């Protein structure tokens, strides 16, 4: 039983999926968190929203820790008298370790810290990947930060118009498809750009995300201003005996991912060869051949037969820029800009590119203009000049169909200055 | 030395970044990093990864609420201590993965996880979220913590996941289905490339709180924030500086409210849910693609959101019966054609589904190739 009467929320305790309402109630009853009334009052204010069908949270005010502009988001309830336990309910973003692996020791220390300074409620994790401490008051922020840094050797993440906390897939730590060490890249760039993470100096948010392969488990192509997506440029390695084992039914195709339904016997021709987007594969009943030059590394055949096919050995990443959700100019995917880059620590080549792009965006970007929108406004050609990259057919799906080319004066013989009198000498008015 | 409020900047440490991931990797993972050979899914929610060395790591994936308490986290730690030598991880989609190095502990862990329930009756640790099924719904804050939402987040997710629970613990679909929720168009949840996206939208233009707007906001910023130029300066009858909204130009994006708290637009009947389908992120076979709006509006229906749950179930059911193996929801819709998608799902096609924003033309049909 919660302290508050919450008949509508109580309906969400029913059904098999874990109930956040039950969980908040257990924290309210048994939790050792310092802001005693916060969980019950959170349920209370949510119940009110369930009745009113409108949120009861106000715009965040300016709160934070000394010297940082990001990492903490102010949050206040618009019914503070009714729900004093959540009258002030600020969010603390804590920078998660790469790929969100934890020891229970560290996780427990985070729990203790949050019991000592907050509501005992969290998001594990926020949409951008941070560990999110949900709900505290302004007076707890400095002590919380002090103890987090001194005792846990751990820092806040990003918020506001700055570099948001970078995020990666689990990469080589537990995946056979990873083409570079996403964890190391994410950790290294996060440490390199602490200033940009904590002190807003950008026109708007900027996100790095690191996917180990084109399967895209961390969604970098849709969610990051700068997407690093693992790839390779040599040949797929084939174990012909293992291919036969898939054909013969010894190995479960797709690692067993489709085993819940009887899809019939695995048919390599139908399920792999004919599904290849470039038709670059063939199977003669005993040998699988791949014309690697035509392969676009879509991952399908590797996903279907992970024990038989492996990525190449010359691995790295493609870099794409400019993804964002619809606000403001409509949603954009990242655009392929660097087809291949070696991704090895300390990632100097990638950092050089980052800094060129930031310099340009900070100079040219308007308030709240994401990089993808700036590239659209100023042209991809301009963006390539900034990046000091040569144009390449890999950057486009197709060449332009309109001929309205913005020629530059220096590209046209004799420039643009002409003599109207000389023209008139030959052409009457 | 504890924090001294009298000298807040003394011995201050800043910009140390996150802890190094290497501290948190189980020994098997540390030893075999970058040397994994293959993986298998012996049963829904259970993964085994096999390294070149022959060593294995088992991962048991369970669904989690994004909004979770410290009490719940401590229980997760207890379980990981008992079966996983103290190692676990969270996935991008808010699942928890218990990492088992000792195979003999796998079955006891699974049995233990299945036995734990919240006092209200729901499962604490449902096992699943792998392969050709539905995994956890990534979502945003909603009415639990956000100032701009059109809908709740955690509650809608709970209701929808209850409705499609069977698809979480099984792998019976033609391909993986990613369901995502964002509680407003700001899309912190970035649901715009999901197989099924549940999106909070507003339908009423912002109100202008003229008493306060000049004190609370930079008026030019609010004007500049509008992507359609619908906001212009105005004066109240008693001469206060204010703003005026041209309602016909408003597309209800809420960007003005993000910039200016004196322009609230959420409303009991104006705000609700849009359903989008057919997006994907993966490059597998077909290119990544955006989700498309197929249901322009469903009212807010707390606490169990029945129309939204039914809409998601219906789309999932029709897709599951009709699509081919490996075919993602968007690839299926494109193969059969959108005219057939609406026919088969029995979703009415209305004028709201024809694009009239930027680049709209690219989505209209310039061909006589269509289906009767």
XYZ file of N, CA, C and O in Angstrom, chain B residues 87-255:
676
model
N 28.765 -9.906 -11.704
C 28.833 -9.164 -12.977
C 27.473 -9.130 -13.675
O 26.763 -10.147 -13.724
N 27.152 -7.987 -14.220
C 25.933 -7.854 -15.009
C 26.101 -6.675 -15.950
O 27.068 -5.925 -15.857
N 25.136 -6.529 -16.851
C 25.134 -5.335 -17.683
C 23.702 -4.968 -18.051
O 22.780 -5.770 -17.878
N 23.563 -3.755 -18.541
C 22.272 -3.300 -19.057
C 22.404 -3.146 -20.562
O 23.476 -2.814 -21.069
N 21.306 -3.382 -21.283
C 21.363 -3.228 -22.733
C 20.844 -1.841 -23.121
O 20.251 -1.131 -22.305
N 21.066 -1.508 -24.383
C 20.599 -0.224 -24.902
C 19.081 -0.106 -24.771
O 18.541 0.980 -24.690
N 18.384 -1.241 -24.775
C 16.925 -1.215 -24.683
C 16.425 -1.498 -23.265
O 15.349 -2.053 -23.062
N 17.222 -1.141 -22.271
C 16.819 -1.206 -20.859
C 16.533 -2.616 -20.341
O 15.788 -2.795 -19.385
N 17.096 -3.626 -21.002
C 17.059 -4.965 -20.410
C 18.242 -5.100 -19.461
O 19.235 -4.371 -19.555
N 18.130 -6.081 -18.565
C 19.248 -6.403 -17.687
C 19.812 -7.730 -18.161
O 19.041 -8.646 -18.472
N 21.138 -7.834 -18.249
C 21.742 -9.108 -18.634
C 22.588 -9.638 -17.490
O 23.566 -8.992 -17.077
N 22.204 -10.796 -16.990
C 23.001 -11.475 -15.979
C 24.044 -12.324 -16.709
O 23.702 -13.134 -17.568
N 25.301 -12.107 -16.366
C 26.408 -12.737 -17.106
C 26.944 -13.929 -16.307
O 27.500 -13.755 -15.231
N 26.755 -15.122 -16.862
C 27.074 -16.341 -16.135
C 28.315 -16.997 -16.738
O 28.342 -17.335 -17.915
N 29.349 -17.132 -15.911
C 30.579 -17.765 -16.398
C 30.558 -19.270 -16.127
O 31.203 -20.041 -16.810
N 29.835 -19.688 -15.094
C 29.795 -21.083 -14.677
C 28.450 -21.686 -15.105
O 27.401 -21.367 -14.560
N 28.503 -22.565 -16.121
C 27.281 -23.074 -16.742
C 26.347 -23.753 -15.737
O 25.125 -23.746 -15.902
N 26.933 -24.329 -14.691
C 26.091 -25.047 -13.724
C 25.160 -24.091 -12.963
O 24.191 -24.512 -12.354
N 25.475 -22.813 -13.031
C 24.619 -21.852 -12.320
C 23.489 -21.315 -13.203
O 22.647 -20.540 -12.742
N 23.483 -21.721 -14.470
C 22.528 -21.146 -15.416
C 21.090 -21.502 -15.061
O 20.229 -20.624 -14.944
N 20.828 -22.787 -14.885
C 19.440 -23.204 -14.623
C 18.942 -22.675 -13.270
O 17.824 -22.132 -13.200
N 19.750 -22.806 -12.213
C 19.292 -22.219 -10.946
C 18.992 -20.726 -11.060
O 18.014 -20.236 -10.480
N 19.800 -19.988 -11.853
C 19.540 -18.549 -12.047
C 18.188 -18.339 -12.724
O 17.380 -17.518 -12.281
N 17.965 -19.089 -13.801
C 16.712 -18.932 -14.556
C 15.514 -19.250 -13.662
O 14.525 -18.501 -13.640
N 15.619 -20.342 -12.900
C 14.518 -20.701 -11.996
C 14.280 -19.612 -10.957
O 13.139 -19.259 -10.653
N 15.362 -19.102 -10.425
C 15.260 -18.048 -9.418
C 14.577 -16.807 -10.013
O 13.642 -16.244 -9.427
N 15.027 -16.389 -11.217
C 14.452 -15.190 -11.843
C 12.957 -15.359 -12.075
O 12.167 -14.437 -11.845
N 12.574 -16.555 -12.518
C 11.150 -16.799 -12.803
C 10.300 -16.755 -11.533
O 9.103 -16.492 -11.592
N 10.919 -17.034 -10.400
C 10.139 -17.146 -9.162
C 9.846 -15.793 -8.510
O 9.019 -15.697 -7.623
N 10.546 -14.751 -8.947
C 10.431 -13.463 -8.235
C 9.314 -12.605 -8.805
O 9.296 -12.313 -9.988
N 8.445 -12.177 -7.907
C 7.330 -11.321 -8.336
C 7.210 -10.095 -7.427
O 7.557 -10.149 -6.252
N 6.722 -9.007 -8.000
C 6.398 -7.841 -7.177
C 5.154 -8.142 -6.334
O 4.351 -9.013 -6.681
N 4.993 -7.378 -5.277
C 3.847 -7.587 -4.405
C 2.515 -7.459 -5.159
O 1.564 -8.170 -4.870
N 2.484 -6.576 -6.139
C 1.260 -6.405 -6.928
C 0.973 -7.559 -7.871
O -0.087 -7.614 -8.483
N 1.944 -8.462 -8.052
C 1.714 -9.661 -8.854
C 2.503 -9.765 -10.143
O 2.598 -10.844 -10.726
N 3.086 -8.660 -10.632
C 3.808 -8.743 -11.906
C 5.169 -9.415 -11.710
O 5.692 -9.465 -10.594
N 5.701 -9.918 -12.825
C 7.017 -10.559 -12.766
C 8.093 -9.508 -12.578
O 8.064 -8.458 -13.217
N 9.062 -9.827 -11.745
C 10.163 -8.870 -11.595
C 11.172 -9.000 -12.727
O 11.775 -8.017 -13.155
N 11.370 -10.249 -13.179
C 12.463 -10.477 -14.136
C 12.036 -11.396 -15.283
O 12.496 -12.530 -15.378
N 11.157 -10.905 -16.169
C 10.747 -11.739 -17.299
C 11.932 -11.996 -18.240
O 12.681 -11.071 -18.558
N 12.086 -13.251 -18.644
C 13.236 -13.622 -19.481
C 12.826 -13.580 -20.944
O 11.785 -14.121 -21.316
N 13.627 -12.938 -21.772
C 13.301 -12.861 -23.203
C 14.045 -11.725 -23.879
O 15.134 -11.347 -23.450
N 13.434 -11.226 -24.935
C 14.015 -10.070 -25.612
C 15.110 -10.394 -26.605
O 15.920 -9.529 -26.942
N 15.133 -11.651 -27.092
C 16.176 -12.038 -28.057
C 15.543 -12.387 -29.402
O 14.363 -12.715 -29.468
N 16.359 -12.350 -30.448
C 15.992 -12.881 -31.762
C 14.723 -12.308 -32.348
O 14.400 -11.123 -32.163
N 13.969 -13.181 -33.053
C 12.787 -12.742 -33.792
C 11.601 -12.601 -32.851
O 10.633 -13.351 -32.929
N 11.689 -11.651 -31.965
C 10.611 -11.363 -31.020
C 10.590 -9.874 -30.754
O 11.230 -9.087 -31.441
N 9.831 -9.528 -29.734
C 9.780 -8.124 -29.302
C 10.712 -7.993 -28.107
O 10.676 -8.819 -27.204
N 11.546 -6.993 -28.103
C 12.361 -6.760 -26.905
C 11.784 -5.560 -26.161
O 10.726 -5.041 -26.518
N 12.443 -5.164 -25.100
C 11.920 -4.088 -24.248
C 11.613 -2.821 -25.064
O 12.316 -2.502 -26.010
N 10.568 -2.141 -24.677
C 10.217 -0.883 -25.353
C 11.065 0.248 -24.770
O 10.934 0.565 -23.589
N 11.914 0.837 -25.579
C 12.648 2.000 -25.068
C 11.681 3.173 -25.017
O 10.797 3.304 -25.859
N 11.836 4.002 -24.003
C 10.859 5.070 -23.853
C 11.446 6.257 -23.101
O 12.603 6.250 -22.690
N 10.619 7.258 -22.916
C 11.076 8.523 -22.338
C 10.436 8.706 -20.957
O 10.049 7.735 -20.334
N 10.305 9.923 -20.485
C 9.871 10.130 -19.110
C 8.368 10.263 -18.917
O 7.835 9.891 -17.875
N 7.698 10.843 -19.872
C 6.249 11.015 -19.742
C 5.858 11.824 -18.519
O 6.579 12.728 -18.086
N 4.724 11.469 -17.955
C 4.198 12.213 -16.825
C 4.988 11.959 -15.548
O 4.737 12.602 -14.525
N 5.941 11.026 -15.604
C 6.744 10.757 -14.409
C 7.770 11.851 -14.134
O 8.198 12.032 -12.992
N 8.200 12.576 -15.183
C 9.301 13.488 -14.904
C 9.492 14.602 -15.924
O 10.393 15.415 -15.787
N 8.636 14.654 -16.968
C 8.956 15.579 -18.061
C 7.971 16.742 -18.125
O 6.806 16.600 -17.778
N 8.442 17.888 -18.628
C 7.596 19.071 -18.673
C 6.902 19.274 -20.017
O 6.056 20.136 -20.146
N 7.274 18.526 -21.068
C 6.634 18.742 -22.373
C 5.800 17.577 -22.897
O 5.381 17.617 -24.047
N 5.556 16.520 -22.127
C 4.956 15.334 -22.750
C 3.505 15.533 -23.153
O 2.778 16.317 -22.546
N 3.103 14.777 -24.172
C 1.695 14.743 -24.551
C 1.013 13.541 -23.910
O -0.205 13.487 -23.822
N 1.831 12.560 -23.512
C 1.294 11.302 -22.967
C 2.195 10.824 -21.838
O 3.295 11.353 -21.650
N 1.742 9.810 -21.113
C 2.653 9.169 -20.177
C 3.555 8.214 -20.966
O 3.280 7.870 -22.116
N 4.648 7.785 -20.342
C 5.564 6.861 -21.013
C 5.551 5.499 -20.316
O 5.147 4.496 -20.902
N 5.972 5.448 -19.053
C 6.098 4.176 -18.339
C 4.779 3.412 -18.319
O 4.758 2.188 -18.465
N 3.680 4.126 -18.141
C 2.379 3.478 -18.040
C 1.934 2.884 -19.370
O 1.394 1.772 -19.419
N 2.151 3.611 -20.453
C 1.788 3.092 -21.773
C 2.644 1.863 -22.079
O 2.151 0.847 -22.584
N 3.923 1.964 -21.756
C 4.832 0.840 -22.010
C 4.395 -0.388 -21.215
O 4.348 -1.501 -21.743
N 4.061 -0.189 -19.952
C 3.604 -1.304 -19.116
C 2.376 -1.967 -19.742
O 2.308 -3.189 -19.877
N 1.401 -1.146 -20.159
C 0.163 -1.693 -20.722
C 0.435 -2.420 -22.042
O -0.083 -3.519 -22.270
N 1.264 -1.817 -22.894
C 1.552 -2.456 -24.190
C 2.345 -3.742 -23.975
O 2.055 -4.779 -24.593
N 3.341 -3.712 -23.118
C 4.145 -4.925 -22.885
C 3.308 -6.040 -22.268
O 3.519 -7.213 -22.575
N 2.350 -5.694 -21.406
C 1.416 -6.710 -20.915
C 0.653 -7.324 -22.091
O 0.449 -8.536 -22.142
N 0.253 -6.465 -23.028
C -0.547 -6.929 -24.162
C 0.218 -7.809 -25.129
O -0.364 -8.673 -25.790
N 1.519 -7.596 -25.246
C 2.307 -8.383 -26.210
C 3.378 -9.193 -25.482
O 4.412 -9.544 -26.054
N 3.083 -9.504 -24.228
C 4.056 -10.177 -23.359
C 4.596 -11.461 -23.980
O 5.791 -11.758 -23.902
N 3.709 -12.208 -24.620
C 4.091 -13.484 -25.215
C 5.213 -13.308 -26.261
O 6.046 -14.180 -26.445
N 5.204 -12.165 -26.933
C 6.224 -11.944 -27.969
C 7.582 -11.575 -27.377
O 8.586 -11.582 -28.080
N 7.613 -11.217 -26.107
C 8.895 -10.916 -25.458
C 9.630 -12.204 -25.097
O 10.845 -12.304 -25.267
N 8.874 -13.184 -24.640
C 9.508 -14.430 -24.175
C 9.592 -15.502 -25.241
O 9.877 -16.660 -24.936
N 9.347 -15.122 -26.506
C 9.407 -16.121 -27.581
C 10.086 -15.510 -28.805
O 10.396 -14.320 -28.815
N 10.297 -16.348 -29.813
C 10.947 -15.862 -31.047
C 10.147 -16.390 -32.228
O 10.637 -17.150 -33.047
N 8.880 -15.951 -32.284
C 7.938 -16.488 -33.257
C 7.629 -15.527 -34.398
O 6.843 -15.832 -35.271
N 8.204 -14.350 -34.370
C 7.872 -13.347 -35.382
C 8.737 -13.546 -36.628
O 9.750 -14.259 -36.580
N 8.357 -12.930 -37.746
C 9.166 -13.079 -38.964
C 10.561 -12.445 -38.837
O 11.485 -12.831 -39.554
N 10.704 -11.500 -37.967
C 11.998 -10.817 -37.767
C 11.904 -10.074 -36.434
O 10.817 -9.971 -35.860
N 13.017 -9.538 -35.936
C 12.907 -8.739 -34.712
C 11.955 -7.566 -34.915
O 11.888 -7.003 -36.003
N 11.208 -7.219 -33.864
C 10.338 -6.044 -33.912
C 10.729 -5.121 -32.762
O 10.741 -5.522 -31.600
N 11.089 -3.913 -33.121
C 11.484 -2.934 -32.113
C 10.344 -1.947 -31.913
O 9.970 -1.217 -32.835
N 9.784 -1.945 -30.717
C 8.727 -1.002 -30.380
C 9.353 0.082 -29.507
O 10.140 -0.231 -28.604
N 9.045 1.332 -29.779
C 9.639 2.432 -29.028
C 8.579 3.479 -28.732
O 7.608 3.590 -29.460
N 8.810 4.223 -27.670
C 7.850 5.267 -27.299
C 8.574 6.576 -26.982
O 9.570 6.582 -26.261
N 8.057 7.659 -27.530
C 8.527 8.998 -27.132
C 7.299 9.811 -26.764
O 6.297 9.788 -27.479
N 7.367 10.533 -25.642
C 6.151 11.144 -25.133
C 5.873 12.510 -25.751
O 4.850 13.109 -25.479
N 6.771 13.031 -26.605
C 6.417 14.204 -27.408
C 7.315 14.254 -28.625
O 8.221 13.442 -28.792
N 7.057 15.238 -29.490
C 7.796 15.315 -30.752
C 9.267 15.646 -30.589
O 10.042 15.499 -31.528
N 9.656 16.104 -29.399
C 11.084 16.325 -29.170
C 11.846 15.031 -29.354
O 13.012 15.021 -29.704
N 11.192 13.934 -29.039
C 11.726 12.594 -29.247
C 13.077 12.362 -28.596
O 14.044 11.980 -29.259
N 13.157 12.574 -27.269
C 14.358 12.148 -26.552
C 14.577 10.678 -26.827
O 15.682 10.169 -26.784
N 13.490 9.966 -27.070
C 13.572 8.517 -27.309
C 13.929 8.178 -28.735
O 14.154 7.019 -29.051
N 13.980 9.179 -29.627
C 14.347 8.931 -31.021
C 13.657 7.693 -31.567
O 14.277 6.727 -31.947
N 12.319 7.720 -31.616
C 11.569 6.545 -32.054
C 11.363 6.524 -33.570
O 10.676 5.670 -34.082
N 11.999 7.474 -34.272
C 11.668 7.681 -35.671
C 12.199 6.610 -36.608
O 11.980 6.694 -37.810
N 12.887 5.608 -36.102
C 13.341 4.495 -36.942
C 12.952 3.164 -36.313
O 13.728 2.218 -36.318
N 11.744 3.072 -35.747
C 11.313 1.865 -35.052
C 10.308 1.099 -35.900
O 9.575 1.690 -36.686
N 10.257 -0.223 -35.694
C 9.249 -1.017 -36.395
C 7.860 -0.521 -36.019
O 6.988 -0.387 -36.877
N 7.659 -0.299 -34.725
C 6.408 0.313 -34.267
C 6.769 1.421 -33.278
O 7.441 1.168 -32.286
N 6.345 2.636 -33.590
C 6.640 3.759 -32.703
C 5.350 4.304 -32.118
O 4.353 4.474 -32.829
N 5.367 4.527 -30.812
C 4.243 5.136 -30.109
C 4.699 6.554 -29.759
O 5.673 6.721 -29.026
N 4.024 7.544 -30.313
C 4.523 8.907 -30.198
C 3.463 9.840 -29.618
O 2.338 9.881 -30.117
N 3.833 10.576 -28.590
C 2.921 11.562 -28.019
C 2.863 12.795 -28.905
O 3.897 13.331 -29.297
N 1.646 13.228 -29.242
C 1.509 14.451 -30.061
C 0.465 15.385 -29.437
O -0.431 14.953 -28.729
N 0.638 16.670 -29.746
C -0.345 17.671 -29.334
C -1.177 18.068 -30.554
O -0.713 17.966 -31.694
N -2.400 18.547 -30.297
C -3.260 18.971 -31.408
C -3.865 20.360 -31.198
O -4.723 20.778 -31.968
N -3.466 21.021 -30.121
C -3.980 22.375 -29.915
C -2.804 23.348 -29.895
O -1.759 23.039 -29.315
N -2.963 24.519 -30.501
C -1.874 25.504 -30.497
C -1.587 25.954 -29.057
O -2.445 25.820 -28.189
N -0.398 26.478 -28.838
C -0.070 26.901 -27.475
C -0.963 28.052 -27.013
O -1.394 28.880 -27.810
N -1.224 28.057 -25.718
C -1.870 29.233 -25.123
C -0.763 30.247 -24.839
O 0.393 29.853 -24.673
N -1.129 31.510 -24.786
C -0.126 32.513 -24.431
C -0.492 33.104 -23.076
O -1.580 33.651 -22.902
N 0.422 32.953 -22.131
C 0.200 33.464 -20.783
C 0.685 34.916 -20.749
O 1.789 35.217 -20.295
N -0.166 35.811 -21.265
C 0.265 37.197 -21.500
C 0.650 37.945 -20.229
O 1.439 38.890 -20.283
N 0.080 37.540 -19.116
C 0.436 38.181 -17.847
C 1.926 38.039 -17.553
O 2.549 38.895 -16.954
N 2.486 36.891 -17.945
C 3.837 36.537 -17.520
C 4.865 36.456 -18.641
O 6.059 36.427 -18.381
N 4.392 36.364 -19.881
C 5.320 35.934 -20.941
C 6.538 36.852 -21.065
O 7.658 36.380 -21.254
N 6.325 38.138 -20.895
C 7.452 39.064 -21.062
C 8.454 38.940 -19.912
O 9.633 39.272 -20.060
N 7.987 38.441 -18.767
C 8.901 38.272 -17.628
C 9.625 36.931 -17.707
O 10.762 36.786 -17.276
N 8.938 35.911 -18.254
C 9.503 34.556 -18.248
C 10.379 34.252 -19.458
O 11.257 33.401 -19.393
N 10.114 34.926 -20.578
C 10.738 34.476 -21.831
C 11.440 35.612 -22.568
O 11.067 36.766 -22.431
N 12.405 35.216 -23.390
C 12.947 36.104 -24.407
C 11.998 36.001 -25.590
O 11.981 34.967 -26.287
N 11.196 37.027 -25.826
C 10.176 36.914 -26.878
C 10.762 36.587 -28.266
O 10.219 35.746 -28.975
N 11.879 37.231 -28.662
C 12.424 36.890 -29.988
C 12.845 35.422 -30.100
O 12.741 34.823 -31.170
N 13.282 34.843 -28.996
C 13.674 33.425 -29.039
C 12.464 32.546 -29.324
O 12.537 31.588 -30.092
N 11.349 32.877 -28.675
C 10.129 32.097 -28.899
C 9.656 32.257 -30.341
O 9.234 31.290 -30.973
N 9.780 33.455 -30.855
C 9.377 33.695 -32.256
C 10.274 32.893 -33.196
O 9.801 32.203 -34.089
N 11.571 32.938 -32.929
C 12.525 32.248 -33.801
C 12.385 30.728 -33.692
O 12.765 29.992 -34.603
N 11.847 30.274 -32.569
C 11.761 28.828 -32.365
C 10.740 28.171 -33.268
O 10.786 26.964 -33.489
N 9.819 28.946 -33.798
C 8.729 28.336 -34.570
C 9.190 27.994 -35.982
O 9.584 28.874 -36.742
N 9.151 26.721 -36.360
C 9.642 26.335 -37.682
C 8.731 26.785 -38.816
O 9.152 26.792 -39.970
N 7.488 27.176 -38.521
C 6.597 27.602 -39.598
C 6.305 29.102 -39.556
O 5.465 29.594 -40.304
N 6.979 29.816 -38.676
C 6.785 31.265 -38.600
C 5.392 31.657 -38.135
O 4.832 32.663 -38.581
N 4.806 30.873 -37.245
C 3.424 31.122 -36.819
C 3.318 32.079 -35.638
O 2.215 32.431 -35.231
N 4.451 32.479 -35.081
C 4.397 33.315 -33.873
C 4.871 34.731 -34.195
O 5.905 34.908 -34.845
N 4.108 35.716 -33.763
C 4.538 37.105 -34.002
C 4.295 37.958 -32.752
O 3.484 37.579 -31.898
N 4.979 39.103 -32.660
C 4.817 39.960 -31.479
C 3.405 40.525 -31.408
O 2.754 40.717 -32.430
N 2.943 40.765 -30.202
C 1.612 41.352 -30.011
C 1.633 42.186 -28.732
O 2.593 42.135 -27.959
N 0.566 42.926 -28.538
C 0.412 43.682 -27.297
C -0.959 43.402 -26.721
O -1.941 43.283 -27.468
N -1.036 43.267 -25.418
C -2.348 43.052 -24.804
C -3.097 44.380 -24.764
O -2.514 45.444 -25.003
N -4.378 44.305 -24.445
C -5.217 45.502 -24.399
C -4.652 46.535 -23.432
O -4.731 47.745 -23.671
N -4.035 46.043 -22.337
C -3.467 47.006 -21.383
C -1.989 47.300 -21.659
O -1.270 47.760 -20.776
N -1.553 46.982 -22.864
C -0.243 47.441 -23.306
C 0.945 46.563 -22.944
O 2.095 46.946 -23.158
N 0.697 45.344 -22.434
C 1.830 44.449 -22.121
C 2.370 43.811 -23.392
O 1.612 43.434 -24.287
N 3.687 43.631 -23.449
C 4.304 42.940 -24.580
C 3.968 41.458 -24.506
O 4.103 40.839 -23.447
N 3.520 40.923 -25.619
C 3.150 39.508 -25.620
C 3.388 38.903 -27.010
O 4.046 39.530 -27.855
N 2.857 37.725 -27.247
C 2.991 37.056 -28.541
C 1.620 36.601 -29.003
O 0.699 36.455 -28.213
N 1.542 36.335 -30.308
C 0.292 35.890 -30.893
C 0.612 34.683 -31.783
O 1.627 34.673 -32.479
N -0.243 33.678 -31.749
C 0.013 32.472 -32.548
C -1.007 32.392 -33.672
O -2.213 32.467 -33.441
N -0.516 32.255 -34.893
C -1.381 32.006 -36.041
C -1.691 30.507 -36.054
O -0.910 29.688 -36.522
N -2.868 30.158 -35.529
C -3.194 28.740 -35.293
C -3.160 27.923 -36.577
O -2.807 26.744 -36.559
N -3.512 28.543 -37.709
C -3.537 27.771 -38.960
C -2.159 27.301 -39.385
O -2.032 26.327 -40.123
N -1.145 28.012 -38.939
C 0.216 27.617 -39.318
C 0.842 26.650 -38.323
O 1.941 26.141 -38.546
N 0.192 26.459 -37.177
C 0.819 25.689 -36.102
C 0.754 24.205 -36.408
O -0.309 23.679 -36.762
N 1.905 23.529 -36.285
C 1.899 22.072 -36.461
C 2.115 21.375 -35.122
O 2.452 20.203 -35.071
N 1.976 22.107 -34.025
C 1.886 21.529 -32.685
C 3.161 20.807 -32.255
O 3.102 19.809 -31.526
N 4.322 21.292 -32.728
C 5.579 20.616 -32.413
C 6.012 20.880 -30.978
O 6.781 20.119 -30.403
N 5.545 21.992 -30.398
C 5.893 22.282 -29.005
C 7.242 22.938 -28.826
O 7.694 23.156 -27.699
N 7.890 23.280 -29.930
C 9.216 23.876 -29.798
C 9.155 25.232 -29.090
O 10.052 25.586 -28.330
